[in-house]
XYZ file of C-alpha atoms in Angstrom:
329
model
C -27.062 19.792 -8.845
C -28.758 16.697 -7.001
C -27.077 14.284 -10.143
C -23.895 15.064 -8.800
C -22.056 13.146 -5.769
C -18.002 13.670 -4.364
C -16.438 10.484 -5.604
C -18.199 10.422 -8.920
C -16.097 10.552 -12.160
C -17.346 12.739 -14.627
C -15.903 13.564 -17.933
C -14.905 17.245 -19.473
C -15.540 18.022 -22.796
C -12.412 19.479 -23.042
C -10.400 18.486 -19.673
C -11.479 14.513 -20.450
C -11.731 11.889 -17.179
C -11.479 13.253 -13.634
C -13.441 12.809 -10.255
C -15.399 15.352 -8.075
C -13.922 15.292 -4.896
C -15.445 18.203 -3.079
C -19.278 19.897 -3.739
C -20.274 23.683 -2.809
C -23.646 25.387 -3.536
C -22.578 26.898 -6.083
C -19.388 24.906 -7.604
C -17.898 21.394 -7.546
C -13.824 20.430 -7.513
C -13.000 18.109 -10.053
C -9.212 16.483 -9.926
C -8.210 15.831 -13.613
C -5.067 13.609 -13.854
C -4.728 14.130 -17.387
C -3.589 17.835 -16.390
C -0.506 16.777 -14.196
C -1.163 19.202 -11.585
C -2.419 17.671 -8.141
C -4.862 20.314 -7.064
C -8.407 19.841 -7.979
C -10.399 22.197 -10.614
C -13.049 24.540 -9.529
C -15.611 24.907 -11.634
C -18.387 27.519 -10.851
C -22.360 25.817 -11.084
C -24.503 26.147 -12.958
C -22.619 26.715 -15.411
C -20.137 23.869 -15.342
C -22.702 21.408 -15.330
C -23.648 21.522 -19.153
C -19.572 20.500 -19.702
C -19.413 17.373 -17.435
C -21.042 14.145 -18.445
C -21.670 11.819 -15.715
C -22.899 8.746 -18.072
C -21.420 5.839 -20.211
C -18.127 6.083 -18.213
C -15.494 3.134 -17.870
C -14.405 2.372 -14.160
C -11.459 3.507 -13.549
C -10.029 2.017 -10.658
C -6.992 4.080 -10.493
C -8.689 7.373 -10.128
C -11.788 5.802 -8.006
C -8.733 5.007 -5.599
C -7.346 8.623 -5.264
C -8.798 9.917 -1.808
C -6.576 11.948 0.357
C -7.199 15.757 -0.674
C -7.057 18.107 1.326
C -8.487 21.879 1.704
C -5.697 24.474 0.840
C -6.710 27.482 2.611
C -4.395 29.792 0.673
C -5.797 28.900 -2.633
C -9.167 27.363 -1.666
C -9.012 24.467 -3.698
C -8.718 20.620 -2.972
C -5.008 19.116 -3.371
C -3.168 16.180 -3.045
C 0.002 16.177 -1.287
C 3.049 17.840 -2.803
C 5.249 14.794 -3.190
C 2.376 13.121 -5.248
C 3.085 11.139 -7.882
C 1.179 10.101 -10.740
C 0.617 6.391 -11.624
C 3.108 6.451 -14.600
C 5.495 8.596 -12.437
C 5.981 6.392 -10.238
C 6.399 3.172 -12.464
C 8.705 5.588 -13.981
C 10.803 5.430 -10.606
C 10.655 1.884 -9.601
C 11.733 1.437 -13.838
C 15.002 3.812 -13.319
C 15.949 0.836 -9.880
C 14.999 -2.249 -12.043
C 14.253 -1.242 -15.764
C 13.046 -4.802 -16.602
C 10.413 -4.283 -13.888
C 10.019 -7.644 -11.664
C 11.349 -9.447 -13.881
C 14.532 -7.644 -13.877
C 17.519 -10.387 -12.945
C 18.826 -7.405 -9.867
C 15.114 -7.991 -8.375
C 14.800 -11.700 -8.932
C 18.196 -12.983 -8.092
C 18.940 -9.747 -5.378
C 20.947 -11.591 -3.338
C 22.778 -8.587 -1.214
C 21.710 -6.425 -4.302
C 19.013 -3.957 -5.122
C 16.630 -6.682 -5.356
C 17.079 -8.106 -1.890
C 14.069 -7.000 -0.356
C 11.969 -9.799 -2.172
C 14.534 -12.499 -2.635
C 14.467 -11.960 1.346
C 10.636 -11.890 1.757
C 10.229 -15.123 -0.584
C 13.071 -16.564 1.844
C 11.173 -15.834 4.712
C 7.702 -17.443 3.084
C 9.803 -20.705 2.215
C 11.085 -20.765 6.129
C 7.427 -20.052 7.110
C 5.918 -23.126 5.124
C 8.787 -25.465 6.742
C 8.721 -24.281 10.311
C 4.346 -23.896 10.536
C 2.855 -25.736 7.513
C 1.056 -29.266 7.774
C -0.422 -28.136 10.619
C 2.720 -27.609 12.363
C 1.565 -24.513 14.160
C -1.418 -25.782 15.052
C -0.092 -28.413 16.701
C 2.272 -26.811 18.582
C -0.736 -24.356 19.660
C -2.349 -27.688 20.822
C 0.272 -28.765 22.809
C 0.712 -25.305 24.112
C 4.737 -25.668 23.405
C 5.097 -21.118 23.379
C 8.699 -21.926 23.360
C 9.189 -23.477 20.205
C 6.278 -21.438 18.209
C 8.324 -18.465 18.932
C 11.694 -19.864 18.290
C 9.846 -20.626 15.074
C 8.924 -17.180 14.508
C 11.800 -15.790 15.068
C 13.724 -17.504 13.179
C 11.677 -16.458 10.387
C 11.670 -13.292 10.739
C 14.963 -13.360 11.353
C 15.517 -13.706 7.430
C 13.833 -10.116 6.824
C 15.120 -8.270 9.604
C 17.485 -6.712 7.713
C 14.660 -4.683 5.849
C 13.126 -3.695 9.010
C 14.110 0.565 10.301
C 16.627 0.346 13.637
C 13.654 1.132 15.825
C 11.771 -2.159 15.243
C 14.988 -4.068 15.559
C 13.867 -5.858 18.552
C 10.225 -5.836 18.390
C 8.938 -9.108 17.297
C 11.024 -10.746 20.651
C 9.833 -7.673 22.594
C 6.143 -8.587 21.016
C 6.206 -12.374 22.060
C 8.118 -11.952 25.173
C 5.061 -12.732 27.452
C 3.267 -16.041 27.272
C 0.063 -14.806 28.034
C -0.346 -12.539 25.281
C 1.880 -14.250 22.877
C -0.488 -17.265 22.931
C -3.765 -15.131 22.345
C -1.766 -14.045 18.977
C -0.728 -17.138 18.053
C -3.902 -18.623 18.129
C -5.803 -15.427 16.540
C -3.077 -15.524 13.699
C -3.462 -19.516 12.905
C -7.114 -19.112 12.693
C -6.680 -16.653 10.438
C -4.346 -18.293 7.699
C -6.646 -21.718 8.511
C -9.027 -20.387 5.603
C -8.491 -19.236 2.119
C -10.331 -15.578 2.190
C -10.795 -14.501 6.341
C -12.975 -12.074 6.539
C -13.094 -8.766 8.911
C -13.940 -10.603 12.351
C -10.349 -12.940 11.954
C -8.514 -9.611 10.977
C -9.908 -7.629 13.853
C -9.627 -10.676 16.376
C -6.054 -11.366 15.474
C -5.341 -6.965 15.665
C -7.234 -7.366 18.785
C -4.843 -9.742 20.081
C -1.699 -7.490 18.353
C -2.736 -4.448 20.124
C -2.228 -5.934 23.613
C 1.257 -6.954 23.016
C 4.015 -5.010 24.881
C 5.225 -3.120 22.139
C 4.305 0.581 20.712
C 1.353 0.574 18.442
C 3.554 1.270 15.300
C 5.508 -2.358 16.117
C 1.798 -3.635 16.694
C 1.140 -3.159 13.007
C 4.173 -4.596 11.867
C 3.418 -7.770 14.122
C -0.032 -8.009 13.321
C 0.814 -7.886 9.383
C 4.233 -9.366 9.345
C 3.498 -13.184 9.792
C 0.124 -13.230 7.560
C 2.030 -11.516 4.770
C 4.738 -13.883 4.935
C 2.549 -16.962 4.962
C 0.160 -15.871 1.892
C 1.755 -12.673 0.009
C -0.755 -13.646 -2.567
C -3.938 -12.507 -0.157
C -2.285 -10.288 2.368
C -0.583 -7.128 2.847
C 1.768 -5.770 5.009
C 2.209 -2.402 6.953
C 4.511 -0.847 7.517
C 3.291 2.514 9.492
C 6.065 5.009 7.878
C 6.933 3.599 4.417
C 3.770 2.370 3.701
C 1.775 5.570 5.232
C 4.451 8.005 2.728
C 3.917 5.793 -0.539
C -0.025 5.520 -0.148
C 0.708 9.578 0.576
C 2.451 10.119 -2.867
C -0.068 7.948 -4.665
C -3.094 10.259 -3.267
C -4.617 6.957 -1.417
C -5.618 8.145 2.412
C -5.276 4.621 3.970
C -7.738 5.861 7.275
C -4.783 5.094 9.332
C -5.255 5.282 12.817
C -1.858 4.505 15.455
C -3.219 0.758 16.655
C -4.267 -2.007 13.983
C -7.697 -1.604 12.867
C -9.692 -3.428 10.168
C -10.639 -0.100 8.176
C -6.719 1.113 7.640
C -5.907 -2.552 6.502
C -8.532 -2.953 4.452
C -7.709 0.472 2.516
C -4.309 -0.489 1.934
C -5.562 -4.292 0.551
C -7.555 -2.195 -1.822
C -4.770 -0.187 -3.170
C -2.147 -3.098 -3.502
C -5.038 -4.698 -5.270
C -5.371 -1.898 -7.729
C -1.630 -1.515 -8.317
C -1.113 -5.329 -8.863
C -3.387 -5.169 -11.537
C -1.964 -2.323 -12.842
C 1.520 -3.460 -12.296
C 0.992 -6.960 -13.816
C 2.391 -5.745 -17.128
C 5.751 -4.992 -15.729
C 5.933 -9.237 -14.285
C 4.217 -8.339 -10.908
C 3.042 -11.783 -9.517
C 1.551 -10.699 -5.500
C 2.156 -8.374 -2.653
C 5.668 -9.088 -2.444
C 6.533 -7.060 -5.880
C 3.783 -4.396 -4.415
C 5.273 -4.089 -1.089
C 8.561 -3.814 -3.541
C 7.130 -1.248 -5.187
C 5.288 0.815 -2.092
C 9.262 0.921 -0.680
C 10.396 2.458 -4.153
C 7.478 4.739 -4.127
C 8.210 5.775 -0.616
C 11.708 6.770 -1.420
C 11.841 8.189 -4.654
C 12.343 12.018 -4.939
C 10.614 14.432 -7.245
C 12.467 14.932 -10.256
C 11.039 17.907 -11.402
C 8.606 20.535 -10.377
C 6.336 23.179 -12.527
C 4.451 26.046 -11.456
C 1.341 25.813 -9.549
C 1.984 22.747 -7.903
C 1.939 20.479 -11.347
C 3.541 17.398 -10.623
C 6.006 16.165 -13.549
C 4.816 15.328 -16.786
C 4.114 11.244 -17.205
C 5.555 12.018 -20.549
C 8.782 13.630 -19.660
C 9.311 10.983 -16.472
C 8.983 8.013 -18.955
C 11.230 10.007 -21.805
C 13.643 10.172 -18.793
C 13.551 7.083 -18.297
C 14.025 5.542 -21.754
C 17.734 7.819 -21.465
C 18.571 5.773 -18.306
C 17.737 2.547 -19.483
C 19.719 3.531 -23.241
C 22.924 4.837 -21.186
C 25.844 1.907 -21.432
């Protein structure tokens, strides 16, 4: 069936929206989400093909997203991961930690609360803007003054250190503990937030520059991402190798990663905190903060139900749930 391609969406007569995400000779895999189970479909050619129309479809940038299956040899078919969760699922769980989404007074004031990781990260973009904006950075670049651009940094990320796991505790001093190397990422990472939209070669100069810092290449991505997140959480991302790895995971997004910063990982993640602030600007989302918010949530929440054959929980039953907890005194 030459009309057919894996990543297509296609619609069922019957089994509405999905997207083929595996071809054979003689059938194609189709994941439906409307079905709530998180292994694909396998529908036998030719036969199938009369039931799937491949015209007149709306994008759906959701579903187009949805990329890490994987072969399950026992069954043959294509699955996400067990612990996925669906869109609404999810929402579901950051709704039962903050039920008027980001705009919920326990995430916006957070202070030592539920909400503090982005009270914290906004703290840290405030400090950022005082210590290296105006060309402050820049200028201390100029001058070659190493000391005080690191004090600088440090004292920023001070502010969020808090969030970071006990391994990285140390990392950023670790990170710009040598002069040499230190001043190849300073200057990579100013260039970079000089202009409005960087494109790849900035990103892969200034991961270039992370990956010879003498730290592991897990504490390279947080370096690499950390300071450019903080500066503009409106155009970049941040990653965190674990957390940000296990909620992409649950939201069947394969990110690419690879153990040392590279363009094609970051870029994956941009384009899934992309999709989900667009998706998640009905519940107040405003930039990457609330999504970085939201990929920690993700990361931690635990399946609250599970039905045969690997369905994931209803979207209907997690958001009737839901209404309960936000209804109980």
């Amino acid at each position: 069936m030459r009309d057919l391609a894996n990543g297509m969406l296609v619609k069922h007569h019957t089994l509405g929206l999905g997207k083929i995400v595996a071809l054979e000779p003689n059938a194609v895999h189709v994941f439906f989400p409307e079905s709530d189970k998180r292994f694909a479909a396998k529908l036998r050619l030719p036969a199938a093909r009369a039931l799937l129309a491949t015209e007149g479809l709306e994008p759906n940038a959701w579903l187009e997203g949805l990329s890490a299956f994987t072969l399950d040899s026992a069954s043959g078919r294509y699955a996400l991961a067990a612990s996925w969760l669906t869109h609404d699922q999810a929402i579901a769980q950051f709704l039962a930690v903050f039920p008027k989404g980001f705009l919920d007074p326990a995430y916006v004031g957070g202070e030592g609360g539920k909400g503090e990781r982005a009270s914290r990260w906004r703290a840290a973009h405030d400090a950022w803007v005082k210590g290296f904006g105006d060309g402050q950075g820049e200028k201390l670049l100029e001058a070659d003054d190493l000391k005080e651009l690191t004090k600088r940094a440090l004292a920023v990320e001070k502010i969020v250190a808090p969030l970071h796991p006990p391994a990285d505790k140390d990392a950023l001093k670790a990170a710009l503990g040598d002069e040499e190397t230190a001043r190849a990422f300073f200057g990579a990472l100013l260039e970079l937030l000089s202009v409005p939209s960087p494109g790849r070669a900035r990103f892969e100069k200034l991961f270039g520059t992370a990956g010879h810092l003498p730290v592991n290449p897990a504490q390279q991505w947080l370096v690499a991402t950390l300071f450019p997140f903080i500066a503009s959480p409106e155009r970049h991302v941040l990653m965190r190798p674990k957390a940000t790895r296990e909620a992409a995971e649950r939201l069947g997004c394969d990110l690419r990663y690879e153990d040392s910063p590279t363009w094609v990982s970051y870029a994956a993640l941009r384009a899934l905190s992309t999709q989900l602030l667009e998706k998640l600007e009905a519940n107040g989302a405003k930039d990457f903060v609330d999504i970085e918010s939201f990929l920690h949530v993700t990361a931690a929440a635990k399946r609250t139900a599970k039905a045969e054959d690997g369905a994931a929980p209803s979207p209907k039953r997690a958001r009737a749930k839901d209404t309960r907890a936000r209804s109980t005194p």
